[in-house]
Amino acid sequence: MKKSKISPAVIRRLPKYYRALTELSEIRISRISSKQLGKLTGFNPSQIRQDLNSFGGFGQQGYGYNVKNLKENMERILNIFTNKSMVLIGVGNLGKAILQYAEFSENGFHVRAAFDRDPNKIGTKIDGVRVRDIDDLAEYLKENKTDIAILTIHKDVAQRYATICTDHGVRGIWNFAPKKLKVPEEVIVENVWLNESLYTLSYFLEDEWEDETESEEKE
Amino acid sequence: MKKSKISPAVIRRLPKYYRALTELSEIRISRISSKQLGKLTGFNPSQIRQDLNSFGGFGQQGYGYNVKNLKENMERILNIFTNKSMVLIGVGNLGKAILQYAEFSENGFHVRAAFDRDPNKIGTKIDGVRVRDIDDLAEYLKENKTDIAILTIHKDVAQRYATICTDHGVRGIWNFAPKKLKVPEEVIVENVWLNESLYTLSYFLEDEWEDETESEEKE
């Protein structure tokens, strides 16, 4: 199965399966059915089986899934524990929050350097990560192979620093700046635009909506 | 069309259409084809047509979509500009970053109060929002109708404050704490677990993966 053939919707569910499997292995559950995994993740059991089948299965009829084995397969598929080097660009509140988010560094995603233009921040350390002058970004990337750049800077300068990153071998951009980036075809951009999840939440909040649409459909 | 019948995957695409439409209307583009909308959002044109059809269409064969009209419909569907009251719980770096995220307040989502337990923060203002003692949360919610609670506190206390919120009429929780919350059935939780988007990005980064799976499939 080629990566490109698997739909993004499936891929977005994998980290949720991984989270559930991690929780299960923490409480020493050794096997689980797709039905139980459905309860934990909120997805339909048949969808879960179908998703996992697209990576080769991992389950057995009448037995379910071996938690440890499935978790390890998710780790392999998601490249967890493969020691990715990251840089963080923009040490504002969001940047600091991400630097302090311990979970992903425990899983092999390491922020090796942070960059900002504020002289008061340059030279300080946040959670063990040194803040450097953003003007030294290109030079740093030349000398230090970096897999992922985390963009937590203002949207007006996001493209400029994204380009510096991709020009220097960065292959993945975790973009928190509300700006659609232009990158070379081989570069992966994952946008985290917080508004979008708020609007998704908001969608469900209006009770009156249902009737309105029904009356429109009659037109 | 009942809300419950529309798949979450469709709903997650709506804010992305809305973003594209907002950008288009800013540069005064008045109509757009599903193909063009596909280029802007990265989705398949036929999927876009199908998504929009599930809300009643909005487009015309051979004409495409009227940007202003479609944007207004997205606003109605996503309850944008309906003046939602929000509270933010946990004024750490992430909480501060969210308070400073202007875009959603311009779109009718207003953070009316923030809560923390740190005496140094209580009584201060961040972007015009007063920080209150977290012990006063229940009392505040009794007196101030609140639609959405933003949870940016430690996962170990997230459930406790989520329960206080839902006990006092909060119908939506925008949860940044990496903790699955138990809430009454009528309450909507939107989890923003940053790790998940990093793992999604990471999925695409390993070139060697494709061959490995192909050889496994032969077993």
mmCIF file with all atom_site columns, N, CA and C in Angstrom, chain A residues 1 3 11 16 19 40 77-79 84 93 100-101 103-104 107 171 174 180 188 190 192-197 199 201-203 205-207 209 217, chain B residues 1 3 11 16 19 40 77-79 84 93 100-101 103-104 107 171 174 180 188 190 192-197 199 201-203 205-207 209 217:
data_model
loop_
_atom_site.group_PDB
_atom_site.id
_atom_site.type_symbol
_atom_site.label_atom_id
_atom_site.label_alt_id
_atom_site.label_comp_id
_atom_site.label_asym_id
_atom_site.label_entity_id
_atom_site.label_seq_id
_atom_site.pdbx_PDB_ins_code
_atom_site.Cartn_x
_atom_site.Cartn_y
_atom_site.Cartn_z
_atom_site.occupancy
_atom_site.B_iso_or_equiv
_atom_site.pdbx_formal_charge
_atom_site.auth_seq_id
_atom_site.auth_comp_id
_atom_site.auth_asym_id
_atom_site.auth_atom_id
_atom_site.pdbx_PDB_model_num
ATOM 1   N N  . MET A 1 1   ? 0.862   -1.199 0.000  1.00 0.00 ? 1   MET A N  1
ATOM 2   C CA . MET A 1 1   ? 0.000   0.000  0.000  1.00 0.00 ? 1   MET A CA 1
ATOM 3   C C  . MET A 1 1   ? 0.894   1.243  0.000  1.00 0.00 ? 1   MET A C  1
ATOM 4   N N  . LYS A 1 3   ? 1.772   5.090  0.484  1.00 0.00 ? 3   LYS A N  1
ATOM 5   C CA . LYS A 1 3   ? 1.299   6.107  1.428  1.00 0.00 ? 3   LYS A CA 1
ATOM 6   C C  . LYS A 1 3   ? 0.275   7.028  0.797  1.00 0.00 ? 3   LYS A C  1
ATOM 7   N N  . ILE A 1 11  ? -5.431  8.693  8.127  1.00 0.00 ? 11  ILE A N  1
ATOM 8   C CA . ILE A 1 11  ? -4.177  9.024  8.801  1.00 0.00 ? 11  ILE A CA 1
ATOM 9   C C  . ILE A 1 11  ? -4.435  9.849  10.062 1.00 0.00 ? 11  ILE A C  1
ATOM 10  N N  . LYS A 1 16  ? -5.118  8.870  17.113 1.00 0.00 ? 16  LYS A N  1
ATOM 11  C CA . LYS A 1 16  ? -6.154  8.640  18.126 1.00 0.00 ? 16  LYS A CA 1
ATOM 12  C C  . LYS A 1 16  ? -6.163  7.172  18.552 1.00 0.00 ? 16  LYS A C  1
ATOM 13  N N  . ARG A 1 19  ? -3.132  6.872  20.798 1.00 0.00 ? 19  ARG A N  1
ATOM 14  C CA . ARG A 1 19  ? -3.388  7.389  22.149 1.00 0.00 ? 19  ARG A CA 1
ATOM 15  C C  . ARG A 1 19  ? -4.152  6.344  22.985 1.00 0.00 ? 19  ARG A C  1
ATOM 16  N N  . LEU A 1 40  ? -13.456 3.615  22.977 1.00 0.00 ? 40  LEU A N  1
ATOM 17  C CA . LEU A 1 40  ? -12.391 4.487  23.493 1.00 0.00 ? 40  LEU A CA 1
ATOM 18  C C  . LEU A 1 40  ? -12.113 5.677  22.595 1.00 0.00 ? 40  LEU A C  1
ATOM 19  N N  . ILE A 1 77  ? 4.411   3.076  12.007 1.00 0.00 ? 77  ILE A N  1
ATOM 20  C CA . ILE A 1 77  ? 3.731   3.782  10.915 1.00 0.00 ? 77  ILE A CA 1
ATOM 21  C C  . ILE A 1 77  ? 3.824   5.297  11.105 1.00 0.00 ? 77  ILE A C  1
ATOM 22  N N  . LEU A 1 78  ? 3.708   5.749  12.353 1.00 0.00 ? 78  LEU A N  1
ATOM 23  C CA . LEU A 1 78  ? 3.724   7.192  12.635 1.00 0.00 ? 78  LEU A CA 1
ATOM 24  C C  . LEU A 1 78  ? 5.143   7.720  12.894 1.00 0.00 ? 78  LEU A C  1
ATOM 25  N N  . ASN A 1 79  ? 6.124   6.854  12.767 1.00 0.00 ? 79  ASN A N  1
ATOM 26  C CA . ASN A 1 79  ? 7.520   7.257  12.986 1.00 0.00 ? 79  ASN A CA 1
ATOM 27  C C  . ASN A 1 79  ? 7.767   7.820  14.380 1.00 0.00 ? 79  ASN A C  1
ATOM 28  N N  . LYS A 1 84  ? 13.363  12.478 15.754 1.00 0.00 ? 84  LYS A N  1
ATOM 29  C CA . LYS A 1 84  ? 13.254  13.594 14.820 1.00 0.00 ? 84  LYS A CA 1
ATOM 30  C C  . LYS A 1 84  ? 13.811  14.859 15.483 1.00 0.00 ? 84  LYS A C  1
ATOM 31  N N  . ASN A 1 93  ? 3.997   33.150 23.551 1.00 0.00 ? 93  ASN A N  1
ATOM 32  C CA . ASN A 1 93  ? 3.278   32.275 24.488 1.00 0.00 ? 93  ASN A CA 1
ATOM 33  C C  . ASN A 1 93  ? 3.024   30.887 23.906 1.00 0.00 ? 93  ASN A C  1
ATOM 34  N N  . GLN A 1 100 ? 7.154   23.456 26.348 1.00 0.00 ? 100 GLN A N  1
ATOM 35  C CA . GLN A 1 100 ? 6.906   22.815 27.639 1.00 0.00 ? 100 GLN A CA 1
ATOM 36  C C  . GLN A 1 100 ? 6.024   21.574 27.543 1.00 0.00 ? 100 GLN A C  1
ATOM 37  N N  . TYR A 1 101 ? 5.614   21.267 26.334 1.00 0.00 ? 101 TYR A N  1
ATOM 38  C CA . TYR A 1 101 ? 4.725   20.123 26.102 1.00 0.00 ? 101 TYR A CA 1
ATOM 39  C C  . TYR A 1 101 ? 5.602   18.874 26.054 1.00 0.00 ? 101 TYR A C  1
ATOM 40  N N  . GLU A 1 103 ? 5.200   15.635 26.237 1.00 0.00 ? 103 GLU A N  1
ATOM 41  C CA . GLU A 1 103 ? 4.860   14.312 25.721 1.00 0.00 ? 103 GLU A CA 1
ATOM 42  C C  . GLU A 1 103 ? 5.579   13.959 24.429 1.00 0.00 ? 103 GLU A C  1
ATOM 43  N N  . PHE A 1 104 ? 5.654   14.906 23.502 1.00 0.00 ? 104 PHE A N  1
ATOM 44  C CA . PHE A 1 104 ? 6.248   14.490 22.234 1.00 0.00 ? 104 PHE A CA 1
ATOM 45  C C  . PHE A 1 104 ? 7.761   14.325 22.321 1.00 0.00 ? 104 PHE A C  1
ATOM 46  N N  . ASN A 1 107 ? 8.507   10.974 23.143 1.00 0.00 ? 107 ASN A N  1
ATOM 47  C CA . ASN A 1 107 ? 8.226   10.053 22.040 1.00 0.00 ? 107 ASN A CA 1
ATOM 48  C C  . ASN A 1 107 ? 9.164   10.212 20.850 1.00 0.00 ? 107 ASN A C  1
ATOM 49  N N  . ARG A 1 171 ? 11.999  18.993 6.111  1.00 0.00 ? 171 ARG A N  1
ATOM 50  C CA . ARG A 1 171 ? 11.029  18.282 5.274  1.00 0.00 ? 171 ARG A CA 1
ATOM 51  C C  . ARG A 1 171 ? 9.595   18.376 5.793  1.00 0.00 ? 171 ARG A C  1
ATOM 52  N N  . TRP A 1 174 ? 5.345   22.167 10.944 1.00 0.00 ? 174 TRP A N  1
ATOM 53  C CA . TRP A 1 174 ? 4.185   22.121 11.838 1.00 0.00 ? 174 TRP A CA 1
ATOM 54  C C  . TRP A 1 174 ? 3.797   23.587 12.037 1.00 0.00 ? 174 TRP A C  1
ATOM 55  N N  . LYS A 1 180 ? -1.482  30.119 4.844  1.00 0.00 ? 180 LYS A N  1
ATOM 56  C CA . LYS A 1 180 ? -1.232  28.983 3.951  1.00 0.00 ? 180 LYS A CA 1
ATOM 57  C C  . LYS A 1 180 ? 0.158   29.164 3.344  1.00 0.00 ? 180 LYS A C  1
ATOM 58  N N  . ILE A 1 188 ? 6.151   18.470 3.672  1.00 0.00 ? 188 ILE A N  1
ATOM 59  C CA . ILE A 1 188 ? 4.838   18.256 4.277  1.00 0.00 ? 188 ILE A CA 1
ATOM 60  C C  . ILE A 1 188 ? 4.533   19.409 5.229  1.00 0.00 ? 188 ILE A C  1
ATOM 61  N N  . GLU A 1 190 ? 1.781   20.601 8.095  1.00 0.00 ? 190 GLU A N  1
ATOM 62  C CA . GLU A 1 190 ? 0.611   20.290 8.913  1.00 0.00 ? 190 GLU A CA 1
ATOM 63  C C  . GLU A 1 190 ? 0.197   21.588 9.602  1.00 0.00 ? 190 GLU A C  1
ATOM 64  N N  . VAL A 1 192 ? -1.945  23.840 12.064 1.00 0.00 ? 192 VAL A N  1
ATOM 65  C CA . VAL A 1 192 ? -2.778  23.794 13.269 1.00 0.00 ? 192 VAL A CA 1
ATOM 66  C C  . VAL A 1 192 ? -3.406  25.174 13.409 1.00 0.00 ? 192 VAL A C  1
ATOM 67  N N  . TRP A 1 193 ? -4.612  25.284 12.880 1.00 0.00 ? 193 TRP A N  1
ATOM 68  C CA . TRP A 1 193 ? -5.310  26.557 12.913 1.00 0.00 ? 193 TRP A CA 1
ATOM 69  C C  . TRP A 1 193 ? -6.424  26.438 13.940 1.00 0.00 ? 193 TRP A C  1
ATOM 70  N N  . LEU A 1 194 ? -6.186  27.063 15.071 1.00 0.00 ? 194 LEU A N  1
ATOM 71  C CA . LEU A 1 194 ? -7.051  26.820 16.225 1.00 0.00 ? 194 LEU A CA 1
ATOM 72  C C  . LEU A 1 194 ? -8.499  27.197 15.960 1.00 0.00 ? 194 LEU A C  1
ATOM 73  N N  . ASN A 1 195 ? -8.700  28.284 15.211 1.00 0.00 ? 195 ASN A N  1
ATOM 74  C CA . ASN A 1 195 ? -10.062 28.687 14.875 1.00 0.00 ? 195 ASN A CA 1
ATOM 75  C C  . ASN A 1 195 ? -10.896 27.533 14.346 1.00 0.00 ? 195 ASN A C  1
ATOM 76  N N  . GLU A 1 196 ? -10.263 26.715 13.529 1.00 0.00 ? 196 GLU A N  1
ATOM 77  C CA . GLU A 1 196 ? -11.038 25.673 12.845 1.00 0.00 ? 196 GLU A CA 1
ATOM 78  C C  . GLU A 1 196 ? -11.676 24.712 13.837 1.00 0.00 ? 196 GLU A C  1
ATOM 79  N N  . SER A 1 197 ? -10.925 24.377 14.890 1.00 0.00 ? 197 SER A N  1
ATOM 80  C CA . SER A 1 197 ? -11.520 23.446 15.848 1.00 0.00 ? 197 SER A CA 1
ATOM 81  C C  . SER A 1 197 ? -12.592 24.144 16.683 1.00 0.00 ? 197 SER A C  1
ATOM 82  N N  . TYR A 1 199 ? -14.636 26.426 15.479 1.00 0.00 ? 199 TYR A N  1
ATOM 83  C CA . TYR A 1 199 ? -15.819 26.468 14.617 1.00 0.00 ? 199 TYR A CA 1
ATOM 84  C C  . TYR A 1 199 ? -16.481 25.093 14.539 1.00 0.00 ? 199 TYR A C  1
ATOM 85  N N  . LEU A 1 201 ? -16.534 22.948 16.942 1.00 0.00 ? 201 LEU A N  1
ATOM 86  C CA . LEU A 1 201 ? -17.286 22.885 18.201 1.00 0.00 ? 201 LEU A CA 1
ATOM 87  C C  . LEU A 1 201 ? -18.564 23.705 18.095 1.00 0.00 ? 201 LEU A C  1
ATOM 88  N N  . SER A 1 202 ? -18.413 24.901 17.575 1.00 0.00 ? 202 SER A N  1
ATOM 89  C CA . SER A 1 202 ? -19.533 25.830 17.480 1.00 0.00 ? 202 SER A CA 1
ATOM 90  C C  . SER A 1 202 ? -20.667 25.271 16.610 1.00 0.00 ? 202 SER A C  1
ATOM 91  N N  . TYR A 1 203 ? -20.274 24.536 15.580 1.00 0.00 ? 203 TYR A N  1
ATOM 92  C CA . TYR A 1 203 ? -21.267 23.915 14.688 1.00 0.00 ? 203 TYR A CA 1
ATOM 93  C C  . TYR A 1 203 ? -22.332 23.164 15.474 1.00 0.00 ? 203 TYR A C  1
ATOM 94  N N  . LEU A 1 205 ? -23.300 23.576 18.532 1.00 0.00 ? 205 LEU A N  1
ATOM 95  C CA . LEU A 1 205 ? -23.888 24.236 19.698 1.00 0.00 ? 205 LEU A CA 1
ATOM 96  C C  . LEU A 1 205 ? -25.283 24.786 19.495 1.00 0.00 ? 205 LEU A C  1
ATOM 97  N N  . GLU A 1 206 ? -25.672 24.997 18.250 1.00 0.00 ? 206 GLU A N  1
ATOM 98  C CA . GLU A 1 206 ? -26.942 25.675 18.038 1.00 0.00 ? 206 GLU A CA 1
ATOM 99  C C  . GLU A 1 206 ? -28.067 24.670 17.822 1.00 0.00 ? 206 GLU A C  1
ATOM 100 N N  . ASP A 1 207 ? -28.955 24.585 18.765 1.00 0.00 ? 207 ASP A N  1
ATOM 101 C CA . ASP A 1 207 ? -30.029 23.610 18.678 1.00 0.00 ? 207 ASP A CA 1
ATOM 102 C C  . ASP A 1 207 ? -31.045 23.958 17.604 1.00 0.00 ? 207 ASP A C  1
ATOM 103 N N  . TRP A 1 209 ? -30.697 25.193 14.741 1.00 0.00 ? 209 TRP A N  1
ATOM 104 C CA . TRP A 1 209 ? -30.210 25.044 13.379 1.00 0.00 ? 209 TRP A CA 1
ATOM 105 C C  . TRP A 1 209 ? -30.937 23.964 12.584 1.00 0.00 ? 209 TRP A C  1
ATOM 106 N N  . GLU A 1 217 ? -34.744 23.049 3.014  1.00 0.00 ? 217 GLU A N  1
ATOM 107 C CA . GLU A 1 217 ? -34.708 21.949 2.056  1.00 0.00 ? 217 GLU A CA 1
ATOM 108 C C  . GLU A 1 217 ? -36.014 21.793 1.300  1.00 0.00 ? 217 GLU A C  1
ATOM 109 N N  . MET B 1 1   ? -31.964 18.014 6.844  1.00 0.00 ? 1   MET B N  1
ATOM 110 C CA . MET B 1 1   ? -30.821 17.146 7.217  1.00 0.00 ? 1   MET B CA 1
ATOM 111 C C  . MET B 1 1   ? -30.527 17.314 8.710  1.00 0.00 ? 1   MET B C  1
ATOM 112 N N  . LYS B 1 3   ? -28.381 17.217 12.038 1.00 0.00 ? 3   LYS B N  1
ATOM 113 C CA . LYS B 1 3   ? -26.950 17.415 12.289 1.00 0.00 ? 3   LYS B CA 1
ATOM 114 C C  . LYS B 1 3   ? -26.235 16.101 12.511 1.00 0.00 ? 3   LYS B C  1
ATOM 115 N N  . ILE B 1 11  ? -17.832 17.947 8.633  1.00 0.00 ? 11  ILE B N  1
ATOM 116 C CA . ILE B 1 11  ? -17.895 19.138 9.485  1.00 0.00 ? 11  ILE B CA 1
ATOM 117 C C  . ILE B 1 11  ? -16.513 19.751 9.667  1.00 0.00 ? 11  ILE B C  1
ATOM 118 N N  . LYS B 1 16  ? -12.494 24.993 6.900  1.00 0.00 ? 16  LYS B N  1
ATOM 119 C CA . LYS B 1 16  ? -11.468 25.208 5.871  1.00 0.00 ? 16  LYS B CA 1
ATOM 120 C C  . LYS B 1 16  ? -12.083 25.882 4.638  1.00 0.00 ? 16  LYS B C  1
ATOM 121 N N  . ARG B 1 19  ? -12.537 29.484 5.715  1.00 0.00 ? 19  ARG B N  1
ATOM 122 C CA . ARG B 1 19  ? -11.283 30.248 5.643  1.00 0.00 ? 19  ARG B CA 1
ATOM 123 C C  . ARG B 1 19  ? -11.004 30.682 4.202  1.00 0.00 ? 19  ARG B C  1
ATOM 124 N N  . LEU B 1 40  ? -7.673  25.790 -3.473 1.00 0.00 ? 40  LEU B N  1
ATOM 125 C CA . LEU B 1 40  ? -7.402  26.614 -2.291 1.00 0.00 ? 40  LEU B CA 1
ATOM 126 C C  . LEU B 1 40  ? -7.384  25.803 -0.992 1.00 0.00 ? 40  LEU B C  1
ATOM 127 N N  . ILE B 1 77  ? -24.088 28.152 9.383  1.00 0.00 ? 77  ILE B N  1
ATOM 128 C CA . ILE B 1 77  ? -23.962 26.742 9.759  1.00 0.00 ? 77  ILE B CA 1
ATOM 129 C C  . ILE B 1 77  ? -22.993 26.579 10.930 1.00 0.00 ? 77  ILE B C  1
ATOM 130 N N  . LEU B 1 78  ? -21.905 27.350 10.915 1.00 0.00 ? 78  LEU B N  1
ATOM 131 C CA . LEU B 1 78  ? -20.886 27.227 11.966 1.00 0.00 ? 78  LEU B CA 1
ATOM 132 C C  . LEU B 1 78  ? -21.167 28.137 13.163 1.00 0.00 ? 78  LEU B C  1
ATOM 133 N N  . ASN B 1 79  ? -22.288 28.835 13.127 1.00 0.00 ? 79  ASN B N  1
ATOM 134 C CA . ASN B 1 79  ? -22.650 29.743 14.226 1.00 0.00 ? 79  ASN B CA 1
ATOM 135 C C  . ASN B 1 79  ? -21.609 30.820 14.494 1.00 0.00 ? 79  ASN B C  1
ATOM 136 N N  . LYS B 1 84  ? -20.960 34.083 21.092 1.00 0.00 ? 84  LYS B N  1
ATOM 137 C CA . LYS B 1 84  ? -20.792 33.031 22.083 1.00 0.00 ? 84  LYS B CA 1
ATOM 138 C C  . LYS B 1 84  ? -19.940 33.559 23.244 1.00 0.00 ? 84  LYS B C  1
ATOM 139 N N  . ASN B 1 93  ? 1.048   29.474 29.494 1.00 0.00 ? 93  ASN B N  1
ATOM 140 C CA . ASN B 1 93  ? 1.461   29.981 28.178 1.00 0.00 ? 93  ASN B CA 1
ATOM 141 C C  . ASN B 1 93  ? 0.420   29.715 27.107 1.00 0.00 ? 93  ASN B C  1
ATOM 142 N N  . GLN B 1 100 ? -4.743  35.853 23.344 1.00 0.00 ? 100 GLN B N  1
ATOM 143 C CA . GLN B 1 100 ? -4.211  36.851 22.414 1.00 0.00 ? 100 GLN B CA 1
ATOM 144 C C  . GLN B 1 100 ? -4.551  36.559 20.952 1.00 0.00 ? 100 GLN B C  1
ATOM 145 N N  . TYR B 1 101 ? -5.245  35.454 20.737 1.00 0.00 ? 101 TYR B N  1
ATOM 146 C CA . TYR B 1 101 ? -5.597  35.038 19.381 1.00 0.00 ? 101 TYR B CA 1
ATOM 147 C C  . TYR B 1 101 ? -6.835  35.822 18.963 1.00 0.00 ? 101 TYR B C  1
ATOM 148 N N  . GLU B 1 103 ? -8.446  36.500 16.207 1.00 0.00 ? 103 GLU B N  1
ATOM 149 C CA . GLU B 1 103 ? -9.362  36.218 15.101 1.00 0.00 ? 103 GLU B CA 1
ATOM 150 C C  . GLU B 1 103 ? -10.736 35.748 15.553 1.00 0.00 ? 103 GLU B C  1
ATOM 151 N N  . PHE B 1 104 ? -10.767 34.841 16.538 1.00 0.00 ? 104 PHE B N  1
ATOM 152 C CA . PHE B 1 104 ? -12.090 34.323 16.869 1.00 0.00 ? 104 PHE B CA 1
ATOM 153 C C  . PHE B 1 104 ? -12.949 35.329 17.629 1.00 0.00 ? 104 PHE B C  1
ATOM 154 N N  . ASN B 1 107 ? -14.843 37.209 15.332 1.00 0.00 ? 107 ASN B N  1
ATOM 155 C CA . ASN B 1 107 ? -15.908 36.422 14.706 1.00 0.00 ? 107 ASN B CA 1
ATOM 156 C C  . ASN B 1 107 ? -17.029 36.040 15.668 1.00 0.00 ? 107 ASN B C  1
ATOM 157 N N  . ARG B 1 171 ? -22.145 24.321 27.449 1.00 0.00 ? 171 ARG B N  1
ATOM 158 C CA . ARG B 1 171 ? -22.560 23.278 26.509 1.00 0.00 ? 171 ARG B CA 1
ATOM 159 C C  . ARG B 1 171 ? -21.438 22.792 25.602 1.00 0.00 ? 171 ARG B C  1
ATOM 160 N N  . TRP B 1 174 ? -13.819 23.273 24.765 1.00 0.00 ? 174 TRP B N  1
ATOM 161 C CA . TRP B 1 174 ? -12.691 23.278 23.834 1.00 0.00 ? 174 TRP B CA 1
ATOM 162 C C  . TRP B 1 174 ? -11.484 22.845 24.675 1.00 0.00 ? 174 TRP B C  1
ATOM 163 N N  . LYS B 1 180 ? -9.094  12.623 28.134 1.00 0.00 ? 180 LYS B N  1
ATOM 164 C CA . LYS B 1 180 ? -10.447 12.362 27.617 1.00 0.00 ? 180 LYS B CA 1
ATOM 165 C C  . LYS B 1 180 ? -11.440 12.687 28.732 1.00 0.00 ? 180 LYS B C  1
ATOM 166 N N  . ILE B 1 188 ? -20.815 19.070 24.083 1.00 0.00 ? 188 ILE B N  1
ATOM 167 C CA . ILE B 1 188 ? -19.886 18.800 22.986 1.00 0.00 ? 188 ILE B CA 1
ATOM 168 C C  . ILE B 1 188 ? -18.464 19.083 23.463 1.00 0.00 ? 188 ILE B C  1
ATOM 169 N N  . GLU B 1 190 ? -14.571 19.348 22.074 1.00 0.00 ? 190 GLU B N  1
ATOM 170 C CA . GLU B 1 190 ? -13.637 19.358 20.945 1.00 0.00 ? 190 GLU B CA 1
ATOM 171 C C  . GLU B 1 190 ? -12.230 19.328 21.528 1.00 0.00 ? 190 GLU B C  1
ATOM 172 N N  . VAL B 1 192 ? -8.270  19.378 21.405 1.00 0.00 ? 192 VAL B N  1
ATOM 173 C CA . VAL B 1 192 ? -7.129  19.809 20.594 1.00 0.00 ? 192 VAL B CA 1
ATOM 174 C C  . VAL B 1 192 ? -5.894  19.216 21.238 1.00 0.00 ? 192 VAL B C  1
ATOM 175 N N  . TRP B 1 193 ? -5.515  18.074 20.717 1.00 0.00 ? 193 TRP B N  1
ATOM 176 C CA . TRP B 1 193 ? -4.353  17.388 21.273 1.00 0.00 ? 193 TRP B CA 1
ATOM 177 C C  . TRP B 1 193 ? -3.229  17.523 20.265 1.00 0.00 ? 193 TRP B C  1
ATOM 178 N N  . LEU B 1 194 ? -2.283  18.394 20.643 1.00 0.00 ? 194 LEU B N  1
ATOM 179 C CA . LEU B 1 194 ? -1.281  18.811 19.667 1.00 0.00 ? 194 LEU B CA 1
ATOM 180 C C  . LEU B 1 194 ? -0.453  17.651 19.144 1.00 0.00 ? 194 LEU B C  1
ATOM 181 N N  . ASN B 1 195 ? -0.168  16.698 20.025 1.00 0.00 ? 195 ASN B N  1
ATOM 182 C CA . ASN B 1 195 ? 0.602   15.532 19.591 1.00 0.00 ? 195 ASN B CA 1
ATOM 183 C C  . ASN B 1 195 ? 0.046   14.907 18.322 1.00 0.00 ? 195 ASN B C  1
ATOM 184 N N  . GLU B 1 196 ? -1.271  14.849 18.258 1.00 0.00 ? 196 GLU B N  1
ATOM 185 C CA . GLU B 1 196 ? -1.889  14.133 17.145 1.00 0.00 ? 196 GLU B CA 1
ATOM 186 C C  . GLU B 1 196 ? -1.527  14.743 15.801 1.00 0.00 ? 196 GLU B C  1
ATOM 187 N N  . SER B 1 197 ? -1.489  16.067 15.759 1.00 0.00 ? 197 SER B N  1
ATOM 188 C CA . SER B 1 197 ? -1.148  16.666 14.475 1.00 0.00 ? 197 SER B CA 1
ATOM 189 C C  . SER B 1 197 ? 0.340   16.492 14.175 1.00 0.00 ? 197 SER B C  1
ATOM 190 N N  . TYR B 1 199 ? 2.055   13.804 14.976 1.00 0.00 ? 199 TYR B N  1
ATOM 191 C CA . TYR B 1 199 ? 2.185   12.424 14.490 1.00 0.00 ? 199 TYR B CA 1
ATOM 192 C C  . TYR B 1 199 ? 1.676   12.297 13.059 1.00 0.00 ? 199 TYR B C  1
ATOM 193 N N  . LEU B 1 201 ? 1.873   14.623 10.842 1.00 0.00 ? 201 LEU B N  1
ATOM 194 C CA . LEU B 1 201 ? 2.991   15.149 10.047 1.00 0.00 ? 201 LEU B CA 1
ATOM 195 C C  . LEU B 1 201 ? 4.089   14.107 9.930  1.00 0.00 ? 201 LEU B C  1
ATOM 196 N N  . SER B 1 202 ? 4.408   13.506 11.045 1.00 0.00 ? 202 SER B N  1
ATOM 197 C CA . SER B 1 202 ? 5.498   12.540 11.106 1.00 0.00 ? 202 SER B CA 1
ATOM 198 C C  . SER B 1 202 ? 5.246   11.338 10.204 1.00 0.00 ? 202 SER B C  1
ATOM 199 N N  . TYR B 1 203 ? 3.989   10.949 10.112 1.00 0.00 ? 203 TYR B N  1
ATOM 200 C CA . TYR B 1 203 ? 3.597   9.833  9.242  1.00 0.00 ? 203 TYR B CA 1
ATOM 201 C C  . TYR B 1 203 ? 4.186   9.978  7.844  1.00 0.00 ? 203 TYR B C  1
ATOM 202 N N  . LEU B 1 205 ? 6.788   11.648 6.873  1.00 0.00 ? 205 LEU B N  1
ATOM 203 C CA . LEU B 1 205 ? 8.192   12.031 6.758  1.00 0.00 ? 205 LEU B CA 1
ATOM 204 C C  . LEU B 1 205 ? 9.136   10.898 6.378  1.00 0.00 ? 205 LEU B C  1
ATOM 205 N N  . GLU B 1 206 ? 8.721   9.668  6.598  1.00 0.00 ? 206 GLU B N  1
ATOM 206 C CA . GLU B 1 206 ? 9.681   8.588  6.405  1.00 0.00 ? 206 GLU B CA 1
ATOM 207 C C  . GLU B 1 206 ? 9.543   7.983  5.012  1.00 0.00 ? 206 GLU B C  1
ATOM 208 N N  . ASP B 1 207 ? 10.527  8.178  4.188  1.00 0.00 ? 207 ASP B N  1
ATOM 209 C CA . ASP B 1 207 ? 10.440  7.695  2.806  1.00 0.00 ? 207 ASP B CA 1
ATOM 210 C C  . ASP B 1 207 ? 10.547  6.186  2.722  1.00 0.00 ? 207 ASP B C  1
ATOM 211 N N  . TRP B 1 209 ? 9.404   3.926  4.545  1.00 0.00 ? 209 TRP B N  1
ATOM 212 C CA . TRP B 1 209 ? 8.246   3.193  5.047  1.00 0.00 ? 209 TRP B CA 1
ATOM 213 C C  . TRP B 1 209 ? 7.512   2.384  3.979  1.00 0.00 ? 209 TRP B C  1
ATOM 214 N N  . GLU B 1 217 ? 3.216   -6.994 3.197  1.00 0.00 ? 217 GLU B N  1
ATOM 215 C CA . GLU B 1 217 ? 1.962   -7.434 2.599  1.00 0.00 ? 217 GLU B CA 1
ATOM 216 C C  . GLU B 1 217 ? 2.116   -8.773 1.877  1.00 0.00 ? 217 GLU B C  1
#
